[in-house]
Amino acid sequence: MNKHASGLSRRRFLSSSLVAGAVGAAGFSLLGAGSLRPQSRSPQPGKRRVALVGTGVRGSSLWGKELLANYSDVLEMVGLCDTNPIRLEYAKDYMGAKCPTFSDFGKMLSETQPETVIVTTVDCFHAKYICWAMEKGCDVITEKPMCTDEKMVQEIMDTEKRTGKKLIVTFNYRYGPDATKIKEILMGGELGDIWSVDFHYYLDVYHGASYFRRWHAFKQFSGSLLVHKASHHFDLMNWWLEAEPVEVVATGELRKYGYNGRVRGQNCRACPHKSGCEFFWDITKDPQAMNLYVRAESADGYIRDACVFRERINIWDTMAVQVRYHNRVMMSYSLNATMPYEGFLVGFNGSKGRLDVRVYHNQPWPVEHLAEFRITENFKSSRTFSLQSGGEGHWGADQVMQDQIFRQSRPDPLGRSAGSRDGALSAMVGIAARRSIEQSRPVKIEELVKI
């Protein structure tokens, strides 16, 4: 692969009317022993020079506005880059940034000399910007998934090794109170050796449907939900189990969205069927979406409220995956994007007992807590307890993650910070699952990539 390309030209991407700005999160440790310290070229002593590529909703908010509001004492935003100039200028104003803006990533690197580049673009372009930045001497923070196919994984790993620069993939789910408690229980050893896991994730008909409105609805851009969304879940499992995936077999179907619709239109705003469509979404009631996307449509043609029943949608909404790990643990995983409620169920089957966890996200009924836990040891009774939400921003996870990334304000005995290997292994489960569905066979990770 060319080091400045990702297998899809910008012209082809723009002409498909699927361009989005940024949609993600990332981060890494900037302080502490063995970490990435500010270097002498920063004009403000003690501040690290940071540039951002991709100024969509997540890039302009968590990694833009919130970053500048909370960490301007330790970093300086020196440049913003996006292929859509209208979105770029709005994002700069929304963020309160004072730095120059660029449509040319290479020009931004040469003129602003960042030490760290944050990548929050469309998934299929992550590898392009990650490798380009590292080649130019920058450390990189990237949104999940790290990338969308095995060639990109290999290129990123090889580039990091060759350049000596560091890549961090920000898996904010690791920092949530529910994921943290699960990790603590497993590390405590009361379940004994873990033999198998049941993991079932539910996206509701609001959140789940949103992926089918956006560029995520096409495998060539998102890698499918098995890569874009499930990389979070596969990373959690790799981290929880301290295990590396070996073999994957999967099935997937499109049952609700895409060609399954009885009627369809181009987008919700202009659809003649909106009065009778249960999936109608009025984007005009979302000021940020209007400013970032609708008012920027003339620059690249990207439609943010596209019809969920477009016939060319090629990802799945109903998926089942079996994963075998190097330590003989087996996981049964499912992802459904058509559910009436949102959250997940996970059960760990150990040599001494079982842990059951139910996590509530969006529910159509009142829920007083975030998660319910049940621990049942063999030949003993169960004990149960619940957890409250940790706060705003993915139940408090975003704030905890950013504090660790930029301030190292607390120790990390759970090993929550994630590097390129974590990003590669989580993405590869989804990539292998996609290949398994496409080729109707089990797929070994080692046949696709050498990490």
CSV table of C-alpha atoms in Angstrom, one decimal:
chain,number,residue,atom,x,y,z
A,1,MET,CA,0.0,0.0,0.0
A,2,ASN,CA,1.2,3.5,-0.8
A,3,LYS,CA,2.1,5.2,2.5
A,4,HIS,CA,-0.1,8.2,1.7
A,5,ALA,CA,-3.1,6.2,0.4
A,6,SER,CA,-5.6,3.8,1.9
A,7,GLY,CA,-7.0,2.0,-1.1
A,8,LEU,CA,-9.7,4.6,-1.8
A,9,SER,CA,-9.2,7.8,-3.6
A,10,ARG,CA,-10.6,11.1,-2.2
A,11,ARG,CA,-12.3,11.7,-5.6
A,12,ARG,CA,-14.1,8.3,-5.4
A,13,PHE,CA,-15.0,8.9,-1.8
A,14,LEU,CA,-16.4,12.4,-2.5
A,15,SER,CA,-18.4,11.3,-5.6
A,16,SER,CA,-20.1,8.6,-3.6
A,17,SER,CA,-21.7,11.3,-1.4
A,18,LEU,CA,-20.4,9.6,1.7
A,19,VAL,CA,-17.8,11.9,3.1
A,20,ALA,CA,-18.0,12.7,6.7
A,21,GLY,CA,-15.7,14.7,8.9
A,22,ALA,CA,-14.5,13.3,12.2
A,23,VAL,CA,-16.3,10.8,14.3
A,24,GLY,CA,-14.2,9.5,17.0
A,25,ALA,CA,-11.9,9.5,19.9
A,26,ALA,CA,-8.3,8.7,20.8
A,27,GLY,CA,-5.6,9.5,23.1
A,28,PHE,CA,-2.3,8.7,24.8
A,29,SER,CA,-0.1,9.3,27.8
A,30,LEU,CA,1.9,12.4,27.5
A,31,LEU,CA,3.6,12.4,30.9
A,32,GLY,CA,5.5,10.1,33.1
A,33,ALA,CA,8.4,7.6,32.7
A,34,GLY,CA,8.8,6.2,29.3
A,35,SER,CA,6.0,8.3,27.9
A,36,LEU,CA,5.7,11.0,25.2
A,37,ARG,CA,7.0,14.2,26.7
A,38,PRO,CA,6.8,17.7,25.2
A,39,GLN,CA,9.8,18.5,23.1
A,40,SER,CA,11.9,21.6,22.7
A,41,ARG,CA,10.3,22.8,19.5
A,42,SER,CA,7.1,23.9,21.4
A,43,PRO,CA,7.1,27.7,21.8
A,44,GLN,CA,5.2,27.4,25.1
A,45,PRO,CA,7.3,25.5,27.7
A,46,GLY,CA,5.6,22.4,29.0
A,47,LYS,CA,2.9,22.4,26.3
A,48,ARG,CA,2.7,19.8,23.6
A,49,ARG,CA,1.9,20.8,20.1
A,50,VAL,CA,-1.2,19.0,18.9
A,51,ALA,CA,-3.0,19.0,15.5
A,52,LEU,CA,-6.3,17.4,14.6
A,53,VAL,CA,-7.4,15.9,11.3
A,54,GLY,CA,-11.2,15.4,10.9
A,55,THR,CA,-13.6,17.9,12.4
A,56,GLY,CA,-16.9,16.1,12.6
A,57,VAL,CA,-19.0,15.8,15.7
A,58,ARG,CA,-16.6,13.7,17.9
A,59,GLY,CA,-13.4,15.4,16.6
A,60,SER,CA,-14.8,18.9,17.2
A,61,SER,CA,-16.3,18.1,20.6
A,62,LEU,CA,-14.4,15.6,22.7
A,63,TRP,CA,-11.1,16.1,20.9
A,64,GLY,CA,-11.7,19.7,20.2
A,65,LYS,CA,-13.9,21.8,22.4
A,66,GLU,CA,-13.5,19.7,25.5
A,67,LEU,CA,-9.8,19.2,25.0
A,68,LEU,CA,-9.1,22.9,24.8
A,69,ALA,CA,-11.4,23.7,27.7
A,70,ASN,CA,-9.9,21.1,30.0
A,71,TYR,CA,-6.2,20.7,29.0
A,72,SER,CA,-5.1,24.0,27.4
A,73,ASP,CA,-2.5,24.2,30.3
A,74,VAL,CA,-0.6,21.2,28.9
A,75,LEU,CA,-1.3,21.3,25.2
A,76,GLU,CA,-1.5,23.8,22.3
A,77,MET,CA,-3.7,23.2,19.3
A,78,VAL,CA,-1.6,24.2,16.4
A,79,GLY,CA,-3.7,23.1,13.4
A,80,LEU,CA,-7.0,21.7,12.2
A,81,CYS,CA,-7.5,19.8,8.9
A,82,ASP,CA,-10.6,18.7,7.1
A,83,THR,CA,-11.5,18.2,3.4
A,84,ASN,CA,-14.7,20.1,3.9
A,85,PRO,CA,-13.9,23.9,4.3
A,86,ILE,CA,-17.4,24.8,5.6
A,87,ARG,CA,-17.3,22.2,8.3
A,88,LEU,CA,-13.8,23.1,9.2
A,89,GLU,CA,-14.5,26.8,9.8
A,90,TYR,CA,-17.6,26.0,11.9
A,91,ALA,CA,-15.7,23.5,13.9
A,92,LYS,CA,-12.9,26.0,14.6
A,93,ASP,CA,-15.3,28.5,15.9
A,94,TYR,CA,-17.2,25.9,17.9
A,95,MET,CA,-14.0,24.6,19.5
A,96,GLY,CA,-12.8,28.1,20.3
A,97,ALA,CA,-9.5,27.3,18.6
A,98,LYS,CA,-7.1,30.0,17.5
A,99,CYS,CA,-5.0,28.0,15.2
A,100,PRO,CA,-4.8,27.9,11.4
A,101,THR,CA,-6.9,25.6,9.3
A,102,PHE,CA,-5.9,23.4,6.4
A,103,SER,CA,-7.5,21.2,3.7
A,104,ASP,CA,-4.0,19.8,2.9
A,105,PHE,CA,-2.8,17.4,5.6
A,106,GLY,CA,0.8,17.5,4.4
A,107,LYS,CA,0.9,21.3,4.4
A,108,MET,CA,-0.5,21.3,8.0
A,109,LEU,CA,2.3,19.0,9.1
A,110,SER,CA,5.0,21.1,7.5
A,111,GLU,CA,3.8,24.5,8.5
A,112,THR,CA,2.7,23.8,12.1
A,113,GLN,CA,5.2,21.1,13.1
A,114,PRO,CA,2.9,19.2,15.6
A,115,GLU,CA,4.4,16.7,18.0
A,116,THR,CA,1.1,14.8,18.2
A,117,VAL,CA,-1.6,14.3,15.6
A,118,ILE,CA,-5.1,13.3,16.6
A,119,VAL,CA,-6.9,11.3,13.8
A,120,THR,CA,-10.8,11.4,13.9
A,121,THR,CA,-11.7,11.0,10.3
A,122,VAL,CA,-13.8,8.4,8.4
A,123,ASP,CA,-12.5,5.0,9.5
A,124,CYS,CA,-11.1,4.0,6.1
A,125,PHE,CA,-8.7,6.9,6.1
A,126,HIS,CA,-7.2,6.3,9.5
A,127,ALA,CA,-4.2,4.3,8.2
A,128,LYS,CA,-3.4,7.0,5.7
A,129,TYR,CA,-3.1,9.8,8.2
A,130,ILE,CA,-1.6,7.6,11.0
A,131,CYS,CA,1.3,6.5,8.7
A,132,TRP,CA,1.7,9.9,7.1
A,133,ALA,CA,2.0,11.6,10.5
A,134,MET,CA,4.5,9.0,11.9
A,135,GLU,CA,6.6,9.2,8.7
A,136,LYS,CA,6.8,13.0,9.4
A,137,GLY,CA,8.0,12.4,13.0
A,138,CYS,CA,4.7,12.7,14.9
A,139,ASP,CA,3.2,10.5,17.6
A,140,VAL,CA,-0.4,9.7,16.9
A,141,ILE,CA,-3.7,9.4,18.7
A,142,THR,CA,-6.4,7.7,16.7
A,143,GLU,CA,-10.1,7.0,17.0
A,144,LYS,CA,-11.3,3.4,17.1
A,145,PRO,CA,-11.2,1.3,15.0
A,146,MET,CA,-7.5,1.7,14.3
A,147,CYS,CA,-8.3,0.9,10.6
A,148,THR,CA,-10.6,-1.2,8.5
A,149,ASP,CA,-8.7,-4.0,6.8
A,150,GLU,CA,-5.7,-6.3,7.3
A,151,LYS,CA,-3.4,-4.5,4.9
A,152,MET,CA,-3.9,-1.3,6.8
A,153,VAL,CA,-3.2,-3.1,10.1
A,154,GLN,CA,0.1,-4.4,8.7
A,155,GLU,CA,1.1,-1.0,7.3
A,156,ILE,CA,0.5,0.8,10.6
A,157,MET,CA,2.4,-1.8,12.6
A,158,ASP,CA,5.3,-1.7,10.2
A,159,THR,CA,5.4,2.1,10.1
A,160,GLU,CA,5.4,2.4,13.8
A,161,LYS,CA,8.2,-0.1,14.1
A,162,ARG,CA,10.2,1.6,11.4
A,163,THR,CA,9.8,5.2,12.6
A,164,GLY,CA,10.0,4.6,16.3
A,165,LYS,CA,6.9,6.9,16.8
A,166,LYS,CA,4.0,5.8,19.0
A,167,LEU,CA,0.4,5.2,18.2
A,168,ILE,CA,-2.4,5.1,20.8
A,169,VAL,CA,-5.9,3.9,20.1
A,170,THR,CA,-8.3,5.3,22.6
A,171,PHE,CA,-10.7,2.7,23.8
A,172,ASN,CA,-12.9,4.7,26.2
A,173,TYR,CA,-15.0,1.8,27.1
A,174,ARG,CA,-12.1,0.4,29.2
A,175,TYR,CA,-12.6,3.4,31.5
A,176,GLY,CA,-16.3,3.0,32.2
A,177,PRO,CA,-17.3,1.9,35.7
A,178,ASP,CA,-18.9,-1.3,34.4
A,179,ALA,CA,-15.9,-2.4,32.4
A,180,THR,CA,-13.6,-1.4,35.2
A,181,LYS,CA,-15.5,-3.5,37.8
A,182,ILE,CA,-15.6,-6.5,35.5
A,183,LYS,CA,-11.8,-6.3,35.1
A,184,GLU,CA,-11.3,-6.0,38.9
A,185,ILE,CA,-13.4,-9.1,39.5
A,186,LEU,CA,-11.6,-11.2,36.9
A,187,MET,CA,-8.2,-10.1,38.2
A,188,GLY,CA,-9.3,-11.0,41.7
A,189,GLY,CA,-9.4,-14.7,40.7
A,190,GLU,CA,-12.6,-15.8,42.5
A,191,LEU,CA,-14.0,-17.3,39.3
A,192,GLY,CA,-10.8,-19.4,38.7
A,193,ASP,CA,-9.7,-19.9,35.2
A,194,ILE,CA,-12.1,-18.5,32.6
A,195,TRP,CA,-13.1,-21.1,30.1
A,196,SER,CA,-15.8,-19.4,27.9
A,197,VAL,CA,-17.7,-16.2,27.6
A,198,ASP,CA,-21.2,-15.2,26.4
A,199,PHE,CA,-21.3,-11.6,25.1
A,200,HIS,CA,-24.4,-10.1,23.5
A,201,TYR,CA,-24.6,-6.4,22.6
A,202,TYR,CA,-27.8,-4.6,21.7
A,203,LEU,CA,-28.1,-1.4,19.7
A,204,ASP,CA,-31.6,0.1,19.8
A,205,VAL,CA,-33.7,1.3,16.9
A,206,TYR,CA,-32.5,4.9,17.4
A,207,HIS,CA,-28.8,4.5,17.9
A,208,GLY,CA,-28.6,1.4,15.8
A,209,ALA,CA,-30.4,3.0,12.9
A,210,SER,CA,-28.1,6.0,13.0
A,211,TYR,CA,-25.3,3.9,11.6
A,212,PHE,CA,-27.4,3.2,8.5
A,213,ARG,CA,-28.0,6.9,7.9
A,214,ARG,CA,-24.3,7.7,7.7
A,215,TRP,CA,-21.2,6.6,5.9
A,216,HIS,CA,-20.9,3.7,8.3
A,217,ALA,CA,-23.5,1.9,6.2
A,218,PHE,CA,-20.9,0.9,3.7
A,219,LYS,CA,-18.2,-1.7,4.4
A,220,GLN,CA,-15.7,0.1,2.2
A,221,PHE,CA,-15.7,3.1,4.6
A,222,SER,CA,-16.4,1.6,8.1
A,223,GLY,CA,-15.4,-2.0,7.7
A,224,SER,CA,-19.0,-2.9,8.8
A,225,LEU,CA,-20.3,-2.7,12.4
A,226,LEU,CA,-18.1,-5.7,13.2
A,227,VAL,CA,-15.1,-3.4,12.8
A,228,HIS,CA,-16.5,0.1,13.5
A,229,LYS,CA,-18.7,-0.7,16.5
A,230,ALA,CA,-17.6,-4.1,17.7
A,231,SER,CA,-13.9,-3.2,17.8
A,232,HIS,CA,-14.9,-1.6,21.2
A,233,HIS,CA,-16.4,-4.9,22.4
A,234,PHE,CA,-13.6,-7.1,21.0
A,235,ASP,CA,-11.0,-4.8,22.7
A,236,LEU,CA,-12.8,-5.1,26.0
A,237,MET,CA,-12.8,-8.9,25.7
A,238,ASN,CA,-9.1,-9.0,24.8
A,239,TRP,CA,-8.4,-6.7,27.8
A,240,TRP,CA,-10.7,-8.5,30.2
A,241,LEU,CA,-9.2,-11.9,29.4
A,242,GLU,CA,-5.6,-10.8,28.8
A,243,ALA,CA,-5.9,-13.0,25.7
A,244,GLU,CA,-5.1,-12.7,22.0
A,245,PRO,CA,-7.6,-13.9,19.4
A,246,VAL,CA,-6.5,-16.8,17.2
A,247,GLU,CA,-9.5,-17.9,15.1
A,248,VAL,CA,-12.8,-16.4,14.1
A,249,VAL,CA,-16.0,-17.7,12.5
A,250,ALA,CA,-19.0,-15.6,11.9
A,251,THR,CA,-22.4,-15.1,10.2
A,252,GLY,CA,-24.2,-11.9,9.4
A,253,GLU,CA,-27.4,-10.8,7.6
A,254,LEU,CA,-29.1,-7.5,6.8
A,255,ARG,CA,-32.6,-8.1,8.1
A,256,LYS,CA,-34.2,-4.7,8.9
A,257,TYR,CA,-32.5,-1.9,7.0
A,258,GLY,CA,-31.3,-1.4,3.4
A,259,TYR,CA,-33.2,-3.3,0.8
A,260,ASN,CA,-35.7,-4.6,3.4
A,261,GLY,CA,-37.6,-1.3,3.5
A,262,ARG,CA,-41.0,-1.1,1.8
A,263,VAL,CA,-40.4,2.5,0.8
A,264,ARG,CA,-37.3,4.7,0.6
A,265,GLY,CA,-36.1,8.2,-0.2
A,266,GLN,CA,-32.8,10.0,-0.5
A,267,ASN,CA,-32.9,11.5,2.9
A,268,CYS,CA,-35.3,12.2,5.7
A,269,ARG,CA,-35.7,16.0,5.0
A,270,ALA,CA,-36.9,15.5,1.5
A,271,CYS,CA,-38.6,12.1,1.9
A,272,PRO,CA,-42.2,11.9,0.7
A,273,HIS,CA,-42.8,9.0,3.1
A,274,LYS,CA,-41.6,10.7,6.3
A,275,SER,CA,-45.1,11.1,7.8
A,276,GLY,CA,-45.5,7.3,7.9
A,277,CYS,CA,-41.9,6.2,8.5
A,278,GLU,CA,-41.0,5.0,12.0
A,279,PHE,CA,-37.3,5.8,11.3
A,280,PHE,CA,-37.9,9.5,10.3
A,281,TRP,CA,-35.3,11.7,11.9
A,282,ASP,CA,-35.7,15.5,11.9
A,283,ILE,CA,-32.1,16.7,11.6
A,284,THR,CA,-33.3,20.3,11.7
A,285,LYS,CA,-33.9,19.9,15.4
A,286,ASP,CA,-30.2,19.1,16.0
A,287,PRO,CA,-28.2,22.5,15.7
A,288,GLN,CA,-24.8,20.8,15.8
A,289,ALA,CA,-25.7,18.4,13.0
A,290,MET,CA,-27.1,21.2,10.9
A,291,ASN,CA,-24.0,23.3,11.3
A,292,LEU,CA,-21.5,20.4,10.8
A,293,TYR,CA,-23.2,18.6,8.0
A,294,VAL,CA,-26.3,20.1,6.4
A,295,ARG,CA,-24.7,23.5,5.9
A,296,ALA,CA,-21.6,21.8,4.6
A,297,GLU,CA,-23.4,19.6,2.0
A,298,SER,CA,-22.5,21.9,-0.9
A,299,ALA,CA,-18.8,21.3,-0.3
A,300,ASP,CA,-18.7,17.5,-0.6
A,301,GLY,CA,-22.3,16.2,-1.0
A,302,TYR,CA,-22.3,14.2,2.2
A,303,ILE,CA,-25.9,13.6,3.5
A,304,ARG,CA,-26.1,13.1,7.2
A,305,ASP,CA,-29.8,12.2,7.4
A,306,ALA,CA,-29.7,9.6,4.5
A,307,CYS,CA,-32.4,7.0,4.3
A,308,VAL,CA,-31.8,3.9,6.3
A,309,PHE,CA,-33.4,1.9,3.5
A,310,ARG,CA,-31.0,2.8,0.7
A,311,GLU,CA,-30.7,-0.3,-1.4
A,312,ARG,CA,-26.9,-0.1,-1.8
A,313,ILE,CA,-26.3,-0.4,2.0
A,314,ASN,CA,-23.9,-3.4,2.4
A,315,ILE,CA,-23.3,-3.9,6.1
A,316,TRP,CA,-25.2,-6.2,8.3
A,317,ASP,CA,-27.5,-5.4,11.2
A,318,THR,CA,-27.6,-8.9,12.7
A,319,MET,CA,-24.3,-10.7,13.5
A,320,ALA,CA,-23.0,-13.7,15.4
A,321,VAL,CA,-19.3,-14.4,16.0
A,322,GLN,CA,-17.3,-17.2,17.6
A,323,VAL,CA,-13.8,-16.4,18.7
A,324,ARG,CA,-11.1,-18.7,20.0
A,325,TYR,CA,-8.2,-17.2,22.0
A,326,HIS,CA,-4.6,-18.3,22.5
A,327,ASN,CA,-5.3,-19.5,26.1
A,328,ARG,CA,-8.2,-21.8,24.9
A,329,VAL,CA,-11.0,-19.4,26.0
A,330,MET,CA,-14.0,-19.5,23.7
A,331,MET,CA,-16.3,-16.5,23.2
A,332,SER,CA,-19.8,-16.4,21.7
A,333,TYR,CA,-20.6,-12.8,20.6
A,334,SER,CA,-23.6,-11.3,18.9
A,335,LEU,CA,-24.4,-7.7,17.8
A,336,ASN,CA,-27.9,-6.7,16.9
A,337,ALA,CA,-28.8,-3.2,15.6
A,338,THR,CA,-32.5,-3.4,15.6
A,339,MET,CA,-33.4,-3.8,19.3
A,340,PRO,CA,-36.1,-1.9,21.4
A,341,TYR,CA,-33.5,-1.2,24.0
A,342,GLU,CA,-29.7,-0.8,24.3
A,343,GLY,CA,-27.0,-2.3,26.4
A,344,PHE,CA,-25.3,-5.7,26.8
A,345,LEU,CA,-25.3,-9.0,28.6
A,346,VAL,CA,-22.0,-10.7,29.4
A,347,GLY,CA,-21.3,-13.9,31.2
A,348,PHE,CA,-17.9,-15.3,32.2
A,349,ASN,CA,-17.8,-19.1,32.8
A,350,GLY,CA,-14.9,-20.0,35.1
A,351,SER,CA,-13.6,-23.1,36.8
A,352,LYS,CA,-14.9,-21.9,40.1
A,353,GLY,CA,-18.1,-20.1,39.1
A,354,ARG,CA,-19.8,-17.6,36.8
A,355,LEU,CA,-20.1,-13.8,36.6
A,356,ASP,CA,-23.3,-12.4,35.0
A,357,VAL,CA,-23.4,-8.7,34.1
A,358,ARG,CA,-26.3,-6.7,32.6
A,359,VAL,CA,-25.5,-3.2,31.5
A,360,TYR,CA,-28.2,-0.7,30.7
A,361,HIS,CA,-27.7,2.1,28.2
A,362,ASN,CA,-30.8,3.4,26.6
A,363,GLN,CA,-34.0,1.8,28.0
A,364,PRO,CA,-37.7,2.4,27.3
A,365,TRP,CA,-38.3,2.0,31.0
A,366,PRO,CA,-36.9,3.7,34.1
A,367,VAL,CA,-33.5,2.4,35.2
A,368,GLU,CA,-31.9,3.4,38.4
A,369,HIS,CA,-28.5,2.1,37.8
A,370,LEU,CA,-26.0,1.5,35.0
A,371,ALA,CA,-25.2,-2.2,35.6
A,372,GLU,CA,-26.3,-5.2,37.6
A,373,PHE,CA,-23.8,-7.9,38.7
A,374,ARG,CA,-24.3,-11.4,39.9
A,375,ILE,CA,-21.5,-13.6,41.1
A,376,THR,CA,-22.2,-17.3,41.6
A,377,GLU,CA,-19.5,-19.6,42.9
A,378,ASN,CA,-19.9,-23.4,42.4
A,379,PHE,CA,-21.9,-25.1,45.2
A,380,LYS,CA,-22.7,-21.7,46.8
A,381,SER,CA,-25.4,-19.1,46.5
A,382,SER,CA,-25.3,-16.0,44.4
A,383,ARG,CA,-24.5,-12.5,45.5
A,384,THR,CA,-25.7,-9.4,43.6
A,385,PHE,CA,-24.9,-5.7,43.5
A,386,SER,CA,-25.4,-2.8,41.1
A,387,LEU,CA,-23.3,0.2,39.8
A,388,GLN,CA,-24.4,3.8,39.3
A,389,SER,CA,-23.4,5.7,36.2
A,390,GLY,CA,-20.0,7.5,36.5
A,391,GLY,CA,-21.3,10.7,35.0
A,392,GLU,CA,-21.4,12.4,31.6
A,393,GLY,CA,-19.4,11.3,28.6
A,394,HIS,CA,-19.9,7.6,28.2
A,395,TRP,CA,-20.9,7.2,31.9
A,396,GLY,CA,-17.8,9.1,33.1
A,397,ALA,CA,-15.3,7.1,31.0
A,398,ASP,CA,-14.3,10.0,28.7
A,399,GLN,CA,-13.2,12.2,31.6
A,400,VAL,CA,-11.2,9.5,33.3
A,401,MET,CA,-9.6,8.5,30.1
A,402,GLN,CA,-8.5,12.1,29.2
A,403,ASP,CA,-7.2,12.7,32.7
A,404,GLN,CA,-5.0,9.6,32.4
A,405,ILE,CA,-3.9,10.6,28.8
A,406,PHE,CA,-3.0,14.2,29.5
A,407,ARG,CA,-2.3,14.4,33.2
A,408,GLN,CA,-1.5,10.9,34.5
A,409,SER,CA,-3.4,12.0,37.5
A,410,ARG,CA,-3.8,8.5,38.9
A,411,PRO,CA,-2.0,5.1,38.6
A,412,ASP,CA,-3.3,2.5,36.1
A,413,PRO,CA,-3.0,-0.9,37.7
A,414,LEU,CA,-5.7,-2.2,35.3
A,415,GLY,CA,-3.6,-1.4,32.2
A,416,ARG,CA,-6.4,0.6,30.5
A,417,SER,CA,-4.2,2.6,28.2
A,418,ALA,CA,-4.1,1.0,24.7
A,419,GLY,CA,-1.4,0.9,22.1
A,420,SER,CA,-1.2,-0.2,18.5
A,421,ARG,CA,-1.1,-3.9,19.3
A,422,ASP,CA,-4.4,-3.5,21.2
A,423,GLY,CA,-5.8,-1.6,18.2
A,424,ALA,CA,-4.6,-4.2,15.8
A,425,LEU,CA,-6.0,-7.2,17.7
A,426,SER,CA,-9.4,-5.6,18.3
A,427,ALA,CA,-9.8,-4.6,14.7
A,428,MET,CA,-8.6,-7.9,13.4
A,429,VAL,CA,-11.4,-9.8,15.2
A,430,GLY,CA,-13.9,-7.7,13.3
A,431,ILE,CA,-11.9,-7.9,10.0
A,432,ALA,CA,-11.6,-11.7,10.3
A,433,ALA,CA,-15.3,-11.9,11.1
A,434,ARG,CA,-16.1,-10.0,8.0
A,435,ARG,CA,-13.9,-12.2,5.9
A,436,SER,CA,-15.5,-15.3,7.5
A,437,ILE,CA,-19.0,-14.1,6.5
A,438,GLU,CA,-17.9,-13.2,3.0
A,439,GLN,CA,-16.0,-16.4,2.5
A,440,SER,CA,-18.2,-18.8,4.6
A,441,ARG,CA,-15.3,-20.3,6.5
A,442,PRO,CA,-13.3,-20.0,9.8
A,443,VAL,CA,-10.5,-17.4,9.5
A,444,LYS,CA,-7.2,-17.5,11.5
A,445,ILE,CA,-5.8,-14.1,12.4
A,446,GLU,CA,-2.3,-15.2,11.5
A,447,GLU,CA,-3.3,-15.8,7.8
A,448,LEU,CA,-4.3,-12.2,7.4
A,449,VAL,CA,-1.6,-10.2,9.3
A,450,LYS,CA,1.7,-10.6,11.2
A,451,ILE,CA,1.6,-8.5,14.3
